[in-house]
Structures are given as structure tokens and as C-alpha cells.
CSV table of C-alpha atoms in Angstrom, one decimal:
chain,number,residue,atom,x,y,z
A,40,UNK,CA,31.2,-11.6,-41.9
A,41,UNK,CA,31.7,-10.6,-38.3
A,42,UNK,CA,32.7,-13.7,-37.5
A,43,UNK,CA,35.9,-13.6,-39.3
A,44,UNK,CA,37.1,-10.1,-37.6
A,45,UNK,CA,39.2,-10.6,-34.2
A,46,UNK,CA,37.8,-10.4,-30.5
A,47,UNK,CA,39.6,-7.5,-30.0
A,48,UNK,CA,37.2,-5.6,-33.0
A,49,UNK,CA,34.0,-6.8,-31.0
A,50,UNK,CA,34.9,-7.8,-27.8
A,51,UNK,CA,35.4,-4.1,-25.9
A,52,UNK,CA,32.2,-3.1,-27.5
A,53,UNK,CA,30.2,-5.7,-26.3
A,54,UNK,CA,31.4,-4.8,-22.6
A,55,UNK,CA,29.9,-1.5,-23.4
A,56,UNK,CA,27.1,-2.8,-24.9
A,57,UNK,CA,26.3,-4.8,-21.9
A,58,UNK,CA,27.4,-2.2,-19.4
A,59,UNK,CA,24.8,0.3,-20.7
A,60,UNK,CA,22.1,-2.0,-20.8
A,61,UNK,CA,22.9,-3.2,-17.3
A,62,UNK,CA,22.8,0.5,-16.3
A,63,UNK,CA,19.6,1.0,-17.7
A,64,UNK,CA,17.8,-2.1,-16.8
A,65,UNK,CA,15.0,-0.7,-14.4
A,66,UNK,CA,14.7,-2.0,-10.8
A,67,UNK,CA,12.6,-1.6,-7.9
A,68,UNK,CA,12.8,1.4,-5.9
A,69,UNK,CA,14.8,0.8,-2.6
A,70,UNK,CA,16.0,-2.5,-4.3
A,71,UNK,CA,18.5,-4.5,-6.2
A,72,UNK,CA,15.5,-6.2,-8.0
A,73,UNK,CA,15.3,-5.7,-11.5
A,74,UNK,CA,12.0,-5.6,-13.3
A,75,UNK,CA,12.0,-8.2,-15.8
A,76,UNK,CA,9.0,-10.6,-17.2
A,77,UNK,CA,9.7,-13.5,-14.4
A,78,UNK,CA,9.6,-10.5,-11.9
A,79,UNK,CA,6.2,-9.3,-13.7
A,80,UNK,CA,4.4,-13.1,-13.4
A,81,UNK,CA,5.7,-13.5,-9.8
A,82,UNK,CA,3.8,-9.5,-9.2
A,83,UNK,CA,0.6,-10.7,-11.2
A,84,UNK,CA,0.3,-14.4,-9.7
A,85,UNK,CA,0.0,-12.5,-5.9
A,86,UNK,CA,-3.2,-11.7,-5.2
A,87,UNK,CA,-2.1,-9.0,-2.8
A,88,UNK,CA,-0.3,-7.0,-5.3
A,89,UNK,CA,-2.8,-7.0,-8.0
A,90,UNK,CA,-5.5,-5.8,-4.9
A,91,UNK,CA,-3.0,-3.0,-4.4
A,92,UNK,CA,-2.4,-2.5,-8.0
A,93,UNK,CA,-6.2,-2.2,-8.7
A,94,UNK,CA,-6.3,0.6,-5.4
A,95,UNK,CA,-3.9,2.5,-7.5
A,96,UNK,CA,-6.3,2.4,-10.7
A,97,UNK,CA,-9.0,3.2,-8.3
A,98,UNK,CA,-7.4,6.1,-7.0
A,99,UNK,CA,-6.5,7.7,-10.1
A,100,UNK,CA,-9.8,7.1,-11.3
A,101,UNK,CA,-11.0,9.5,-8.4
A,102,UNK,CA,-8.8,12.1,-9.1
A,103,UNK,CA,-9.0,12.0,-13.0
A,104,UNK,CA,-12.7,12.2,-12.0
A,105,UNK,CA,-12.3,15.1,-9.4
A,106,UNK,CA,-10.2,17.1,-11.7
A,107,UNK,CA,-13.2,16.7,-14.8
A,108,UNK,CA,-15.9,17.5,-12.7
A,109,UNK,CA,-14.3,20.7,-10.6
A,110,UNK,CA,-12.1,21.8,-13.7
A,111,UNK,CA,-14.1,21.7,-16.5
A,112,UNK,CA,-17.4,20.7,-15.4
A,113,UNK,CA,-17.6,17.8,-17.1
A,114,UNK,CA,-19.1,18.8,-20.1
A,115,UNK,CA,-18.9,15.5,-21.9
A,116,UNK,CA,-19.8,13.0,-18.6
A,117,UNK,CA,-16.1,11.6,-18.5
A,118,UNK,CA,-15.9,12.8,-15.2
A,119,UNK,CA,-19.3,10.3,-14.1
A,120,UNK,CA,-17.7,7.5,-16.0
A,121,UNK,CA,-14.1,7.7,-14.0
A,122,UNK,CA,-16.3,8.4,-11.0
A,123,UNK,CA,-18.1,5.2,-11.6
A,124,UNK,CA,-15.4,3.2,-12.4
A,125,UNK,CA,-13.2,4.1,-9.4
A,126,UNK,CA,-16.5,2.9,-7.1
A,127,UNK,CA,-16.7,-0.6,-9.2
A,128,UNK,CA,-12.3,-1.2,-8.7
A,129,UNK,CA,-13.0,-0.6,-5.0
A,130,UNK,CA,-15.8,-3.3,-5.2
A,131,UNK,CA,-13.4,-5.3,-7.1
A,132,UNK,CA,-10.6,-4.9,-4.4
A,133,UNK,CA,-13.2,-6.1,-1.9
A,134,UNK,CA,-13.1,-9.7,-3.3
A,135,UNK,CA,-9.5,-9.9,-2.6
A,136,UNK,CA,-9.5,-8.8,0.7
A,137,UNK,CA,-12.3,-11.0,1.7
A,138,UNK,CA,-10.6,-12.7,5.1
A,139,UNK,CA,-7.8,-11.0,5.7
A,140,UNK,CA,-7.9,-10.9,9.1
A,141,UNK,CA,-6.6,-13.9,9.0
A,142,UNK,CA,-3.2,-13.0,8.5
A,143,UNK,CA,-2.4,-10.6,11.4
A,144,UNK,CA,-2.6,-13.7,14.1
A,145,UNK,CA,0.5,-14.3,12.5
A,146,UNK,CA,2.0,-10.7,14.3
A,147,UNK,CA,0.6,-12.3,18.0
A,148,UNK,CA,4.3,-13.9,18.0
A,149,UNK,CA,6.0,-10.3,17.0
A,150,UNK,CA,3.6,-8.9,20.0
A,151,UNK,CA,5.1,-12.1,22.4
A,152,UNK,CA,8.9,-11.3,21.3
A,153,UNK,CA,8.9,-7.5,22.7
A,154,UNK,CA,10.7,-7.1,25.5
A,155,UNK,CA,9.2,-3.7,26.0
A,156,UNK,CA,6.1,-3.5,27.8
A,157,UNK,CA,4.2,-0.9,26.7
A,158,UNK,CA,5.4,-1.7,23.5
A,159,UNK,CA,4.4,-5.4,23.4
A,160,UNK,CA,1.0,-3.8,24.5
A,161,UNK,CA,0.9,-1.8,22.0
A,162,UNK,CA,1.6,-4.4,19.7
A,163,UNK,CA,-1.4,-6.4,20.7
A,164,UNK,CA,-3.3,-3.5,20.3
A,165,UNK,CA,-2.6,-3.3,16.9
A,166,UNK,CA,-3.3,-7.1,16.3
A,167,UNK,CA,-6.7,-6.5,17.4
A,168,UNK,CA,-7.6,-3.4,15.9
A,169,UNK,CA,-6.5,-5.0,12.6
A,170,UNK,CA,-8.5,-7.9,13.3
A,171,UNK,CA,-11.6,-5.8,13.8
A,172,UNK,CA,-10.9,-3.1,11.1
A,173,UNK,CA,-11.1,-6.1,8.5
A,174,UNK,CA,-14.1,-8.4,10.1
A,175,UNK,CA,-16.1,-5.3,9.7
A,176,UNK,CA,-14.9,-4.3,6.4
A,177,UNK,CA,-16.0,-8.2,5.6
A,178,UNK,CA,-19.4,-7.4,6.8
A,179,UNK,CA,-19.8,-4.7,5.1
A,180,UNK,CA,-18.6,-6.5,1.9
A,181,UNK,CA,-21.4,-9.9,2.0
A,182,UNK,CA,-23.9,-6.7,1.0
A,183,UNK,CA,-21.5,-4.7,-1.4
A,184,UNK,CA,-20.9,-7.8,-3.7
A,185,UNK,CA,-24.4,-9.0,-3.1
A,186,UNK,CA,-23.9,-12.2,-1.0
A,187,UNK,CA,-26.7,-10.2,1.1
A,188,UNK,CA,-29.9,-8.6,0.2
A,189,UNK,CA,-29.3,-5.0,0.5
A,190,UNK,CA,-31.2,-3.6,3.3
A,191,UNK,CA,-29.5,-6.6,5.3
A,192,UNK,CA,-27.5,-4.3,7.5
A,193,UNK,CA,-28.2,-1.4,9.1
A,194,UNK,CA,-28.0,1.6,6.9
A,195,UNK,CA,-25.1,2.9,9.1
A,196,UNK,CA,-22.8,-0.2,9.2
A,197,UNK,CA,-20.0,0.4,6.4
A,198,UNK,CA,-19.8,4.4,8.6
A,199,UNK,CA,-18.8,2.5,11.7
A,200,UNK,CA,-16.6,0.1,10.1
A,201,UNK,CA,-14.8,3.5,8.7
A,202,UNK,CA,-14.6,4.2,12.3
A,203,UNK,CA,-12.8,1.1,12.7
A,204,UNK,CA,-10.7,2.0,10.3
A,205,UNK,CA,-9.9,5.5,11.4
A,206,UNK,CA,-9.0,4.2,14.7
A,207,UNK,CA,-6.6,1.2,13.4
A,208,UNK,CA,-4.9,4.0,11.4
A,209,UNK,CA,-4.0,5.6,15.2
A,210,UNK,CA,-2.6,2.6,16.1
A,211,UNK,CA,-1.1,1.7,13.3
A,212,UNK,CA,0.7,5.2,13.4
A,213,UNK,CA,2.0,4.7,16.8
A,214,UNK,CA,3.7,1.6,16.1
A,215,UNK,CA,5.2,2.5,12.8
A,216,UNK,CA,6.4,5.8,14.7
A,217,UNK,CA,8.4,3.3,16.8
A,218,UNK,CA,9.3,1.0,13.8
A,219,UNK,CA,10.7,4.1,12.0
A,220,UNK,CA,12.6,5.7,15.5
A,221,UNK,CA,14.4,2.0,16.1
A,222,UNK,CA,15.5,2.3,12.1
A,223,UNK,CA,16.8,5.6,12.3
A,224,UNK,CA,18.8,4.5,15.5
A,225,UNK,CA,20.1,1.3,13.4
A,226,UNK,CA,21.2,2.9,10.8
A,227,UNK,CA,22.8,5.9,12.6
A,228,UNK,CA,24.9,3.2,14.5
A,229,UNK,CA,25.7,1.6,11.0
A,230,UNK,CA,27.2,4.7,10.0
A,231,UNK,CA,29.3,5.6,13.1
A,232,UNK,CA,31.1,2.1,12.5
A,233,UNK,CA,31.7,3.1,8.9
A,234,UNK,CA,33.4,6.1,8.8
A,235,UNK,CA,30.2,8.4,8.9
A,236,UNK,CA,28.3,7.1,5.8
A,237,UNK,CA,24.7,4.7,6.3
A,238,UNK,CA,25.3,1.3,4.7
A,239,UNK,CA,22.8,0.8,1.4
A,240,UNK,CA,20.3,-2.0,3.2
A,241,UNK,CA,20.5,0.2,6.7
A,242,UNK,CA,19.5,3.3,4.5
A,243,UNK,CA,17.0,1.8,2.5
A,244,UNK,CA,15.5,-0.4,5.6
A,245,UNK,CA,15.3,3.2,7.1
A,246,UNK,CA,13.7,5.0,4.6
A,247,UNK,CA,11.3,2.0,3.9
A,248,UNK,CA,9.8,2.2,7.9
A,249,UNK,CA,9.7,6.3,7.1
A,250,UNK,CA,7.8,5.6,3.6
A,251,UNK,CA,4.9,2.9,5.8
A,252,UNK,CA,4.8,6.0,8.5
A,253,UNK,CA,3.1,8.4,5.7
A,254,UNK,CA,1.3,5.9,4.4
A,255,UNK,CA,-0.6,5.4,7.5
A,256,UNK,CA,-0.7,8.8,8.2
A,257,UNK,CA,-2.4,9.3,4.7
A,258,UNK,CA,-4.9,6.1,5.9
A,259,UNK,CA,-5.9,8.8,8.6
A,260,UNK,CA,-6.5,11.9,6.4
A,261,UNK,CA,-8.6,9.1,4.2
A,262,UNK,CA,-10.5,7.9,7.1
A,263,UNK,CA,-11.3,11.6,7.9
A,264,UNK,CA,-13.4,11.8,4.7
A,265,UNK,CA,-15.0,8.1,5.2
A,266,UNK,CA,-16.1,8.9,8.6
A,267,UNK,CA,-17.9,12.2,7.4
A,268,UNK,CA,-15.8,14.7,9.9
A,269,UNK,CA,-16.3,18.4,9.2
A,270,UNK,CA,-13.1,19.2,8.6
A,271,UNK,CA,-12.3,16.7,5.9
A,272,UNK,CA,-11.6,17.4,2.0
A,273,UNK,CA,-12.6,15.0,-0.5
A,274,UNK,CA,-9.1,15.9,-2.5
A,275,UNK,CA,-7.3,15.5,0.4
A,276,UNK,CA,-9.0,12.2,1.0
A,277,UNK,CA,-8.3,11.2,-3.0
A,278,UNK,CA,-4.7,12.5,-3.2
A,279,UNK,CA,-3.8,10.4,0.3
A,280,UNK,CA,-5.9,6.8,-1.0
A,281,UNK,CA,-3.4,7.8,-4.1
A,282,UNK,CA,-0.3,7.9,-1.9
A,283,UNK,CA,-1.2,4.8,0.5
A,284,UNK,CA,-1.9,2.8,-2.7
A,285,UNK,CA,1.8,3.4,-4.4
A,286,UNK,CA,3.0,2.9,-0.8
A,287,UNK,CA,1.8,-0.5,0.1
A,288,UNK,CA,1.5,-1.2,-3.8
A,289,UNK,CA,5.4,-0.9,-3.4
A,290,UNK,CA,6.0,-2.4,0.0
A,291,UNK,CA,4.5,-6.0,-0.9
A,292,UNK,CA,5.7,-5.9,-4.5
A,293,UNK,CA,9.2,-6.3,-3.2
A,294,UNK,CA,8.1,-9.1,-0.4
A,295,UNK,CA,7.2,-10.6,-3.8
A,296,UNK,CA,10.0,-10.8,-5.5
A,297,UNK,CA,12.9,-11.0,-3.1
């Protein structure tokens, strides 16, 4: 019946129609990307984003677990099972991060490019202490997911590769203190050529570099509770593995998909 009724009955509410559902279609934070299913199989065909989507189930896991056991005692053991479950998505994660260390050769030509010294050195520095960070986490791995006999490596090895990972999260913060500084300055100049207001891609670029500063600033906090330090809280530690995981979860979702 429709079909015999004019445009001009149909037409206007059709814009609507599609103007609504445009303005509710969901997108990526910091994005124009809009979350549909060819989006979804690009995110689930990437190993990387399903290792970061398992640290966020991991995460939760923890806390759900933290907040049984210190709440409510865990009267019914759910607080074990979470417990348990967030140690077996962290051995999962393990199998996808098997040789990673591969990839940060790849920032040697980044390192080359600076024409700051001590920033170029810096750079460097950070290649390496990735490099190591992840060899001895891959150590540490052959014995978690049982490619060695346990009893293999010294009972202290996966501490001192925390180490390694507490002092790549110094580095890391240094360098993403510079990456978020040069940014800022970008975008600030953006804005003075037009008329006072940051462009969208300057903004978003800027708060992006701010977003992988906390992130590695919550790697420390974490690596404070791995390395066994005084000082260190074990909610702390779960609420910042929580914050890292939506950060970088986030970060190479959208080298995914754009």
C-alpha cells in the first residue's frame, strides 16, 4: 500500500529515520570508526586485540575476585573460581605474546630519525628495554605453559623478569612524557591558526599520547605489586592492570580498523 502514497508522505521521514540511526550508530572512542560486524571480524582476526581483550577479562576477574573475597568473604568460593580464572586468561595471554620482541626492531628506524640527541638515546633505550622486558617474559613462559619441566628455572626467574618490566615502564614513561609534550605543542599551534579552537584529529592525537602516558604509568603501579615492594597494594595493582588493559585494548583496536 505504501507504494502507492507519494515521496513526499515517506521521503522526509526516511531522512529522519536515517538521521537518528546515523546519530546513534556507535563508534570508537577518539574516532570516526563505527562499530559494525566487518569492524568486529577485522578486531577478532588480530591476534593482538584479542590478547588485549583477554587482559581485560583477566583483570576483571581479579577485581570481581578481590571484591568476593575482602567484601563478603567469599562464602560460596566464587571469589577462588574468578581468582583462578584470572591466573588461567593470563596463561592464555602468554601464548599470544610468545615473540614479541620481535616487533620493536621495527622502532630502531624511529630511534635513527630523531634529530634530538638525548632523545634519539633515549629512544634506543626504550628499544632495548622492550627487547629484554619480553625475552624474559618468554622465558618465563616455556615453564608457565609447560614447554619446560617445572623446576627448569630458577625459582626466582619470572621476579626478575618483573624487574624488567618495572624498569621498561620508566622508560617507557619518559618517552611517552615527550610524545605527549610534542602533542600538546601541535595541537596548541593548530589552534592559534584557527581562531583559538584545536582541530578534531590534533585534539584527539593529543589526548590519545595523554591516554598511553597513564597507561604506562599504571604498568609501574602494577610492576610495584609483581616485584614484591613494600609499599605496593594488590588493589592498586588490580585496578591499574584494569586501566592499562582498556588503554592498549583501545589503542590497537583502532590501528585495526583504520
Amino acid at each position: 500500500a505504501h507504494a502507492h502514497l507519494p515521496d513526499s508522505v515517506f521521503g522526509p521521514a526516511h531522512r529522519i529515520g536515517a538521521g537518528v540511526v546515523m546519530a546513534l550508530a556507535l563508534k570508537f572512542p577518539l574516532s570516526d570508526v563505527e562499530v559494525n560486524l566487518k569492524v568486529i571480524t577485522k578486531l577478532i582476526s588480530s591476534a593482538q586485540t584479542r590478547e588485549k581483550f583477554l587482559k581485560i577479562l583477566q583483570y576483571s576477574s581479579k577485581l570481581l575476585a578481590y571484591s568476593l573475597i575482602k567484601a563478603l568473604g567469599d562464602p560460596a568460593s566464587y571469589g577462588k573460581h574468578f581468582d583462578a580464572l584470572a591466573k588461567q586468561l593470563s596463561t592464555a595471554r602468554r601464548c599470544f605474546k610468545m615473540l614479541r620482541w620481535f616487533k620493536h626492531f621495527e622502532d630502531i628506524a624511529d630511534a635513527r630519525a630523531e634529530k634530538e640527541s638525548l632523545v634519539s638515546g633515549l629512544l634506543y633505550m626504550d628499544v632495548v628495554a622492550n627487547v629484554v622486558a619480553d625475552v624474559s617474559e618468554d622465558i618465563t613462559t616455556l615453564e608457565k605453559v609447560g614447554f619446560l619441566k617445572k623446576g627448569v628455572l630458577p625459582k626466582r626467574a619470572e621476579y626478575y623478569a618483573n624487574w624488567c618490566q618495572l624498569v621498561l615502564a620508566v622508560v617507557e614513561i619518559a618517552v611517552s612524557h615527550i610524545k605527549a609534550s610534542r602533542a600538546a605543542v601541535k595541537a596548541e599551534a593548530a589552534a592559534h591558526s584557527n581562531a583559538g579552537i584545536v582541530p578534531l584529529e590534533a585534539g584527539r592525537k593529543r589526548t590519545l599520547a595523554q591516554l598511553e602516558l597513564s597507561k604506562y604509568y599504571a604498568d609501574l603501579v602494577k610492576a610495584f605489586w609483581d616485584c614484591e615492594l613494600s609499599f605496593a597494594s594488590e588493589f592498586a595493582f588490580i585496578l591499574s592492570g584494569l586501566w592499562a588493559a582498556l588503554v592498549s585494548t583501545h589503542k590497537y583496536a583502532l590501528k585495526v580498523v583504520k
